[in-house]
PDB file of C-alpha atoms and ligand atoms in Angstrom:
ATOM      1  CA  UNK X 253      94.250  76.906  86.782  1.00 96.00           C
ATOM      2  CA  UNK X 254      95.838  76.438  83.467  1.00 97.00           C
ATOM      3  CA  UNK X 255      93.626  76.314  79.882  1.00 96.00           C
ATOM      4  CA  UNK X 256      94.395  77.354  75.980  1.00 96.00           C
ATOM      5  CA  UNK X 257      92.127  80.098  74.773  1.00 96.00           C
ATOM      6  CA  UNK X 258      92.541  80.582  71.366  1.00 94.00           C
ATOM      7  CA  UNK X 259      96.159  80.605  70.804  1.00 94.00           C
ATOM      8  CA  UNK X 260      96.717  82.092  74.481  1.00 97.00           C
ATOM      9  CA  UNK X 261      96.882  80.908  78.028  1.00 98.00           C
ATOM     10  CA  UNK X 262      94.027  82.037  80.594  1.00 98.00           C
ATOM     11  CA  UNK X 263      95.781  81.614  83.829  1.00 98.00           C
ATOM     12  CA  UNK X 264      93.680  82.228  87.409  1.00 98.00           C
ATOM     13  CA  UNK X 265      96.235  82.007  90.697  1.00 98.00           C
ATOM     14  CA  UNK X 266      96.028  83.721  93.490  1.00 98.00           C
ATOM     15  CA  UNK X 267      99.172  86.276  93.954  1.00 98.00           C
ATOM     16  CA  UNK X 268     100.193  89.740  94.064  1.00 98.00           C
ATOM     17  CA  UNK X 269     100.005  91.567  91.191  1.00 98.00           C
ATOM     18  CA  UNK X 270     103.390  93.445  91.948  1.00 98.00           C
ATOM     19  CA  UNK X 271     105.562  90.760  91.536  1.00 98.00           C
ATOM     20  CA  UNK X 272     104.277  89.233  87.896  1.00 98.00           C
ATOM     21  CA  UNK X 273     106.552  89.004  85.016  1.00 98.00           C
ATOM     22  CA  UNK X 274     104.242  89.731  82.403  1.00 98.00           C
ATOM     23  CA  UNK X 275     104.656  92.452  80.036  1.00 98.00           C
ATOM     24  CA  UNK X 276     102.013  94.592  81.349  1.00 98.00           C
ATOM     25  CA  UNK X 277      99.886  94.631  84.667  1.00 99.00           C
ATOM     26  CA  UNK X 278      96.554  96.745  85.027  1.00 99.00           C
ATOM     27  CA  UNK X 279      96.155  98.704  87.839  1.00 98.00           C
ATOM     28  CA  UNK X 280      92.521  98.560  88.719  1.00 98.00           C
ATOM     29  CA  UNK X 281      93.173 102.871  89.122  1.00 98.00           C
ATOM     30  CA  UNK X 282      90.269 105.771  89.711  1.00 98.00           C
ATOM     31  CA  UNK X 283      89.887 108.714  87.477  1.00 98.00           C
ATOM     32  CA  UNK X 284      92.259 111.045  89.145  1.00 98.00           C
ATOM     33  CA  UNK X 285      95.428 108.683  88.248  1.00 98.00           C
ATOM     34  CA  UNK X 286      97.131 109.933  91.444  1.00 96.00           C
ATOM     35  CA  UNK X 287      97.154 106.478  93.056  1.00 95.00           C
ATOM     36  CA  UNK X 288      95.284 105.818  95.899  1.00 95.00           C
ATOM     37  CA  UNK X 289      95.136 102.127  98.223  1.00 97.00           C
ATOM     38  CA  UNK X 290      94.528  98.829  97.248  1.00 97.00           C
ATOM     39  CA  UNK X 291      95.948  97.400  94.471  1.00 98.00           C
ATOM     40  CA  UNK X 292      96.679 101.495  93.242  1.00 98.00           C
ATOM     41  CA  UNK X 293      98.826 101.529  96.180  1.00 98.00           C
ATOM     42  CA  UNK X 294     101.083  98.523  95.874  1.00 98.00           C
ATOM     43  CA  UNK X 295     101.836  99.283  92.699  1.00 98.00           C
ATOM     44  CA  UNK X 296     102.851 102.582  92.845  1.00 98.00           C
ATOM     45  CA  UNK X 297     104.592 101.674  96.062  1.00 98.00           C
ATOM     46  CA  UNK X 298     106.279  98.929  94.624  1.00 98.00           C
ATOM     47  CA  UNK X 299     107.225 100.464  90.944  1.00 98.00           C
ATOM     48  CA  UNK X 300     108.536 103.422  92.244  1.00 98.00           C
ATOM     49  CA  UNK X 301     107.790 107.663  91.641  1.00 98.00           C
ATOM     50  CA  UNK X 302     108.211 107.107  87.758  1.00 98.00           C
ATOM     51  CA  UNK X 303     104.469 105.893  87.164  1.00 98.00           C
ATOM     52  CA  UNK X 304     103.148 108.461  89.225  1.00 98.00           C
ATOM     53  CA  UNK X 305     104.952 111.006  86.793  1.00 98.00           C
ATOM     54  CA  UNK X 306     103.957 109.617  84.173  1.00 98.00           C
ATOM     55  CA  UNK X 307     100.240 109.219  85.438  1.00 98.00           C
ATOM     56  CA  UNK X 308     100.510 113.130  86.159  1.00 98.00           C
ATOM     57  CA  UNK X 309     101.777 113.640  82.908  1.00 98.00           C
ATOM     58  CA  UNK X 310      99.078 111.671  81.345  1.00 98.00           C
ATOM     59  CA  UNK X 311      96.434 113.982  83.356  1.00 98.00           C
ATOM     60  CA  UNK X 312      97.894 117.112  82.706  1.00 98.00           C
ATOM     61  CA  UNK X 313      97.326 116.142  78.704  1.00 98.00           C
ATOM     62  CA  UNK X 314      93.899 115.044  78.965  1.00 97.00           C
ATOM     63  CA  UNK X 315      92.433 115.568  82.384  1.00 98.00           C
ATOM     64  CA  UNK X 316      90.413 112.879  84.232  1.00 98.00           C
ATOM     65  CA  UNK X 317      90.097 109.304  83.094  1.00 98.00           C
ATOM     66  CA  UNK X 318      86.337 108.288  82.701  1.00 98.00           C
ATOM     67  CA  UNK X 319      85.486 104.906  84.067  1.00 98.00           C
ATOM     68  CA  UNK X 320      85.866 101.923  82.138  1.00 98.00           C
ATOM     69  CA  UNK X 321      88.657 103.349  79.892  1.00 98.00           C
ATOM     70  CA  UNK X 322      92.674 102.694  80.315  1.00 98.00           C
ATOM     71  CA  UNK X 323      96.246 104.577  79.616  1.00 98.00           C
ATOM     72  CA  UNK X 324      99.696 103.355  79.853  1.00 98.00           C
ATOM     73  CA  UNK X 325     102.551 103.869  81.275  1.00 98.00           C
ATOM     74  CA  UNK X 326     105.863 102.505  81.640  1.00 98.00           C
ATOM     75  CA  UNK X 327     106.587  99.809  84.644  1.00 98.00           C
ATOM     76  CA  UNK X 328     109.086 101.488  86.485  1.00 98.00           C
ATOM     77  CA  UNK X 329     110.966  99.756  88.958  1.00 98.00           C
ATOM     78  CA  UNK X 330     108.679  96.473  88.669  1.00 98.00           C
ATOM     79  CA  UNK X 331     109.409  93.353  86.398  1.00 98.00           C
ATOM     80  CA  UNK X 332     106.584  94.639  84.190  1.00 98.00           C
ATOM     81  CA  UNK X 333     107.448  96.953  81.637  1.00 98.00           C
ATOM     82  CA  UNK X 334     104.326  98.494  81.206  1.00 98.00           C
ATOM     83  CA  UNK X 335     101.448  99.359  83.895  1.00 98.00           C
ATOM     84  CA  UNK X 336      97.822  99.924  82.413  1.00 99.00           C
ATOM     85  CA  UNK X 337      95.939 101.906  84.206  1.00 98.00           C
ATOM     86  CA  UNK X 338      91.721 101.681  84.631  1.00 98.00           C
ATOM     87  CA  UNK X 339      89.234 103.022  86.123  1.00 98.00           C
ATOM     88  CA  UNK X 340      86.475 100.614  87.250  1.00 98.00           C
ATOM     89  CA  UNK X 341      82.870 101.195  88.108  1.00 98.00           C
ATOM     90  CA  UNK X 342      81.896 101.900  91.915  1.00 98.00           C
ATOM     91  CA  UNK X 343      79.256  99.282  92.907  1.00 98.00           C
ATOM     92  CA  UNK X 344      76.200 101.252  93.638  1.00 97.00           C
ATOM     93  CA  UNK X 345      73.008  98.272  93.526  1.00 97.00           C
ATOM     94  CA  UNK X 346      73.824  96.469  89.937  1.00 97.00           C
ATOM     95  CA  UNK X 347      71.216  99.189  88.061  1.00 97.00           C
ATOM     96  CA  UNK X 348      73.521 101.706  87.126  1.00 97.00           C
ATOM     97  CA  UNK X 349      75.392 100.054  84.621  1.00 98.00           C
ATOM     98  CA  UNK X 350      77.885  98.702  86.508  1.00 98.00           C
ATOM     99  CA  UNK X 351      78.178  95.254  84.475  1.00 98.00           C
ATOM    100  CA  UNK X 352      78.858  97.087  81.220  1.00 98.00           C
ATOM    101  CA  UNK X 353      81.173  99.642  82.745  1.00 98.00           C
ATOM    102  CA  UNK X 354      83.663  96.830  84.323  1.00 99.00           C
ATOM    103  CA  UNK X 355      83.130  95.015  80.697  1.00 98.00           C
ATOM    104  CA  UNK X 356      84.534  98.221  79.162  1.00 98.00           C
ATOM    105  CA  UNK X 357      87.319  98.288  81.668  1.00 99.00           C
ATOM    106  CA  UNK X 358      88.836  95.360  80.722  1.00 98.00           C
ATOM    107  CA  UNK X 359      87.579  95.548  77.100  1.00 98.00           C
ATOM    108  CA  UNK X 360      90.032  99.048  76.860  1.00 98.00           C
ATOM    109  CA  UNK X 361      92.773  97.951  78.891  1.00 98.00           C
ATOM    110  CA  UNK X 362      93.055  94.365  75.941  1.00 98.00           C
ATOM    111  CA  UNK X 363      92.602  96.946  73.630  1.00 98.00           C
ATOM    112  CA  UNK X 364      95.614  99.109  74.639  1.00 98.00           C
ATOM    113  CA  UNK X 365      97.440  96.393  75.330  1.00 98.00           C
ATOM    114  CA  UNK X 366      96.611  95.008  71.722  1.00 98.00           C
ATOM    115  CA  UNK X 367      97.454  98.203  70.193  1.00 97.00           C
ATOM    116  CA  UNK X 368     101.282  98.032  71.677  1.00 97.00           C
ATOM    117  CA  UNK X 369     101.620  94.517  70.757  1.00 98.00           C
ATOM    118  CA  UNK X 370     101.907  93.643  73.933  1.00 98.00           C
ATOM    119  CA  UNK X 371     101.901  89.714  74.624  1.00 98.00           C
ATOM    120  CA  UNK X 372     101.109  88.613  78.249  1.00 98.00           C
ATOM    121  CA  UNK X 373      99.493  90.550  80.558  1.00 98.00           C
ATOM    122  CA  UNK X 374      98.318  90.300  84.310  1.00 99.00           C
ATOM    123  CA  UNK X 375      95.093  91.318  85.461  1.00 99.00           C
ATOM    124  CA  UNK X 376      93.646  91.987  89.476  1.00 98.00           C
ATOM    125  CA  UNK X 377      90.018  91.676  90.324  1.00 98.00           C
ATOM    126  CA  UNK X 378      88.704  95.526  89.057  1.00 98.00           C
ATOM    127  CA  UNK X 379      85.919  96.938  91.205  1.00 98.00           C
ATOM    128  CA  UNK X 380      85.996  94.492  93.984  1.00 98.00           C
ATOM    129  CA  UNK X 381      87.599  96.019  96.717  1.00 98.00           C
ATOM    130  CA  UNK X 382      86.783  99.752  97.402  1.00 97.00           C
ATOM    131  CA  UNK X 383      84.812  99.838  94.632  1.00 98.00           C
ATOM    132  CA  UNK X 384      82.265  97.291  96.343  1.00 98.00           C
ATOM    133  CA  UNK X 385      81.421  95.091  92.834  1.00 98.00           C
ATOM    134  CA  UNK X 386      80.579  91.832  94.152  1.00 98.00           C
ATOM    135  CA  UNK X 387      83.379  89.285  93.270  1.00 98.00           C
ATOM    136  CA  UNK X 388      81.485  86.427  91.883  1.00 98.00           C
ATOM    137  CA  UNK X 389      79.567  88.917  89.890  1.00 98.00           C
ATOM    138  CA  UNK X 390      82.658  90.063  88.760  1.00 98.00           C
ATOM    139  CA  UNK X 391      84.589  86.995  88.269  1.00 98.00           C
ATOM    140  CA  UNK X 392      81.586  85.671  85.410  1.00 98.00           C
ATOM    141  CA  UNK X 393      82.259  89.311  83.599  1.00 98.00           C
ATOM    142  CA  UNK X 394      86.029  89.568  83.678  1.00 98.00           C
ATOM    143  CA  UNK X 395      86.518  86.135  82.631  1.00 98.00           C
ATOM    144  CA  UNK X 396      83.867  86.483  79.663  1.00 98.00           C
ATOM    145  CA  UNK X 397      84.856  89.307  78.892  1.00 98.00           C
ATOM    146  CA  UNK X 398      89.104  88.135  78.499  1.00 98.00           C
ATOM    147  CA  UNK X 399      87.863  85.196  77.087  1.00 97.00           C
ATOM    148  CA  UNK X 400      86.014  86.392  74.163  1.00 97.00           C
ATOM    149  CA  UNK X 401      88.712  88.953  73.139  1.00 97.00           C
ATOM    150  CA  UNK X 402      91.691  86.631  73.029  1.00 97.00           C
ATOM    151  CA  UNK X 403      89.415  83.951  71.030  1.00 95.00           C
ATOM    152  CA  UNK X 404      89.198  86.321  68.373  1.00 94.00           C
ATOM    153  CA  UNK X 405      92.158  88.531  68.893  1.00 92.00           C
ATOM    154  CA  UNK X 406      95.566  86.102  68.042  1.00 90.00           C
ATOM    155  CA  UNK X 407      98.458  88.776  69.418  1.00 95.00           C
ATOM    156  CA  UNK X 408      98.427  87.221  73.318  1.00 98.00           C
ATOM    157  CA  UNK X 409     100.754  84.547  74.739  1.00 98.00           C
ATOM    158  CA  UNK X 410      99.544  84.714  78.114  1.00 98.00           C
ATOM    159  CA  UNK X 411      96.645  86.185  80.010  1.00 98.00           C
ATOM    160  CA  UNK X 412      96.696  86.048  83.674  1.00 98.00           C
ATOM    161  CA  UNK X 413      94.172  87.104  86.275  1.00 98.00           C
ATOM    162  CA  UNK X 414      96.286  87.748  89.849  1.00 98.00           C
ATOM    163  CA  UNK X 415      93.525  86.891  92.669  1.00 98.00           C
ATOM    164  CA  UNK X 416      94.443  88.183  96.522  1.00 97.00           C
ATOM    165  CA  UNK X 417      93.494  85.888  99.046  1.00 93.00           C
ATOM    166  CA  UNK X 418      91.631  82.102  98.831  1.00 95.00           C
ATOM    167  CA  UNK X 419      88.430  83.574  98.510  1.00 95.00           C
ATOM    168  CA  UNK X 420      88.814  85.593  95.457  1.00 97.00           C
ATOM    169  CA  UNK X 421      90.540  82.460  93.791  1.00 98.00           C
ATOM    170  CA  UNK X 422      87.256  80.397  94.441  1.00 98.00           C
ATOM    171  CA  UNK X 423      85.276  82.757  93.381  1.00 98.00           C
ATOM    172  CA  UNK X 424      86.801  83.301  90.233  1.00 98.00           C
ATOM    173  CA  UNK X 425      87.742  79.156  89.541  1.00 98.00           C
ATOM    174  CA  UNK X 426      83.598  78.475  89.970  1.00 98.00           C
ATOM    175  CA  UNK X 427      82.680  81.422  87.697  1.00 98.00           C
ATOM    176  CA  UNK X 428      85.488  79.334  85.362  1.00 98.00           C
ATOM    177  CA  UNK X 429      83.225  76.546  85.567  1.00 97.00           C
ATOM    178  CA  UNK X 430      80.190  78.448  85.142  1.00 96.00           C
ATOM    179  CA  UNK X 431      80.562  80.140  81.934  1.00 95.00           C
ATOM    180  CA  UNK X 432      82.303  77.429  80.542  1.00 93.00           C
ATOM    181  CA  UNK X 433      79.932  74.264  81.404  1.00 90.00           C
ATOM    182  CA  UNK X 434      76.404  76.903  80.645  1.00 67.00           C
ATOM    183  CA  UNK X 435      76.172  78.390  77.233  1.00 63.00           C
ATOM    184  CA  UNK X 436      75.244  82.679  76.793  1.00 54.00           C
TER     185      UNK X 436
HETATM  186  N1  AR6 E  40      97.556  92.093  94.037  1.00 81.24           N
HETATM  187  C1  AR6 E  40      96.409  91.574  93.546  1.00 81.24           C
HETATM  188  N2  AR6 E  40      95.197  91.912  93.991  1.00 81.24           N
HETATM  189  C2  AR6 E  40      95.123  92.818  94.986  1.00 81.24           C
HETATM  190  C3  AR6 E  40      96.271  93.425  95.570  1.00 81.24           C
HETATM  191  C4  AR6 E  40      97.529  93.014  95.051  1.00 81.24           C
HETATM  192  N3  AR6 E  40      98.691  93.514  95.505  1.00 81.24           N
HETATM  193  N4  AR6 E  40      95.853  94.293  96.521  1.00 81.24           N
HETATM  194  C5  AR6 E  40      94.503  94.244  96.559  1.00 81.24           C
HETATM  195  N5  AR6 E  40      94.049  93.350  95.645  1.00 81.24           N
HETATM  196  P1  AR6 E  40      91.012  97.623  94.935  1.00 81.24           P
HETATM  197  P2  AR6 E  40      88.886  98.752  93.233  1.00 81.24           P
HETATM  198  C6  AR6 E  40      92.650  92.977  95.296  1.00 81.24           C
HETATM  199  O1  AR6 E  40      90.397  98.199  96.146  1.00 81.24           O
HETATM  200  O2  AR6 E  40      87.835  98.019  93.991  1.00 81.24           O
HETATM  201  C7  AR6 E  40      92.068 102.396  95.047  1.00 81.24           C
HETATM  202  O3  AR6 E  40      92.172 103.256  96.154  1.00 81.24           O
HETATM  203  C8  AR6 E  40      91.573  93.340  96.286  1.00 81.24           C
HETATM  204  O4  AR6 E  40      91.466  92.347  97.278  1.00 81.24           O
HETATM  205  O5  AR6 E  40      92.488  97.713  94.772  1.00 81.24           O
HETATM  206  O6  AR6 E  40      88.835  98.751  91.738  1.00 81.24           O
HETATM  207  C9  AR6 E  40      92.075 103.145  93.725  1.00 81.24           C
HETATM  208  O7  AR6 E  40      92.885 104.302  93.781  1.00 81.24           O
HETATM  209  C10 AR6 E  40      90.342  93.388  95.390  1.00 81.24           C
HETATM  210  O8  AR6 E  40      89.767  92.105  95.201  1.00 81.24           O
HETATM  211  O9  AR6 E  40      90.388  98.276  93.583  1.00 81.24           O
HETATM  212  C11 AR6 E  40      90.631 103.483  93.549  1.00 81.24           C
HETATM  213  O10 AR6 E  40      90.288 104.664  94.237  1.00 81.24           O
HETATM  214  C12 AR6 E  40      90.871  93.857  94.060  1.00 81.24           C
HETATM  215  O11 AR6 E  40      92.286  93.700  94.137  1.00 81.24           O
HETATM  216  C13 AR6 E  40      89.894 102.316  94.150  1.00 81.24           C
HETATM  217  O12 AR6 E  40      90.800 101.780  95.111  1.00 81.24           O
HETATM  218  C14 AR6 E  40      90.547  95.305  93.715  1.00 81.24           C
HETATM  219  O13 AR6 E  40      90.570  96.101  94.880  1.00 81.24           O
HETATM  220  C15 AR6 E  40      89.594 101.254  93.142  1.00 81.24           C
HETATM  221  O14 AR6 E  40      88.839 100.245  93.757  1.00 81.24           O
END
């Protein structure tokens, strides 16, 4: 799926986040930003010992990275030039805060990204694997949340959500659907 938001793109395939040629690609990270599996994993796998530096580095200056805010690095070996990094909120019922956390994730990563004038970026599913956040639940928030910000925020080209697998592309198409066809 293709549509103009504001004077952007909102793309939803399904892919691996690895291989995009945006300028930036968030990591969907925990607070310790010394990878880990998932998407975490590929990426650091596939970009090469640079990030993790840098992530170290990044730690070293100011410690643990709370949930639901971002950093940056640089891309290393990937087409990417930049990696943001977040921390999203482990599922744990829906009463917790969780919504608002995962809102803030993607909220800070925009913002960074905004901040370094960068122009297209790629985004995975954050919270949806380990983390537990249930996808369609998900979906609805990430989508709302990307598609508020670049309405009123004019710096993006291109924003691109990265789904793994069928499944996660359905769900994320029909919450498309959803907060586009039912007002609030
Ligand atoms: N490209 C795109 N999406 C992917 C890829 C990929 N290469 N690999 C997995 N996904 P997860 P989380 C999907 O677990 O839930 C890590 O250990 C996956 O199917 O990567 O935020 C970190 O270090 C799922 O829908 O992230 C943290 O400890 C989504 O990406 C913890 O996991 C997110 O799954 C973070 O958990």
């Amino acid at each position: 799926m293709e549509e103009p938001v504001g004077k952007a793109v909102l793309k939803i395939i399904a892919g691996d986040i690895t291989t995009q040629d945006t300028e930036a690609i968030v990591n969907a990270a925990n607070s310790g930003l010394m990878g880990g599996g998932g998407v975490d994993g590929a990426i650091h796998r596939a970009g090469g010992p640079r990030i993790l530096e840098e992530c170290k580095e990044i730690r070293a200056r100011q410690g643990k990275l709370p949930t639901g805010k971002a950093v940056i690095t640089g891309g290393g070996r990937l087409k990417a030039r930049y990696v943001i990094h977040t921390v999203g909120p482990v599922w744990s019922g829906g009463n917790r805060g969780e919504d608002e956390l995962l809102r803030s994730a993607y909220l800070s990563s925009l913002s960074l990204a905004k901040e370094r004038g960068i122009r297209s970026i790629s985004f995975p599913s954050i919270s949806t694997g380990v983390y537990g956040f249930p996808m369609h639940r998900a979906a609805r928030i990430a989508l709302r949340t990307v598609r508020d910000f670049i309405s009123t925020n004019t710096g993006f080209d291109e924003v691109r959500f990265v789904l793994f697998g069928d499944h996660a592309l359905k769900e994320f198409l029909s919450a498309w659907e959803e907060i586009t066809t039912v007002p609030g």
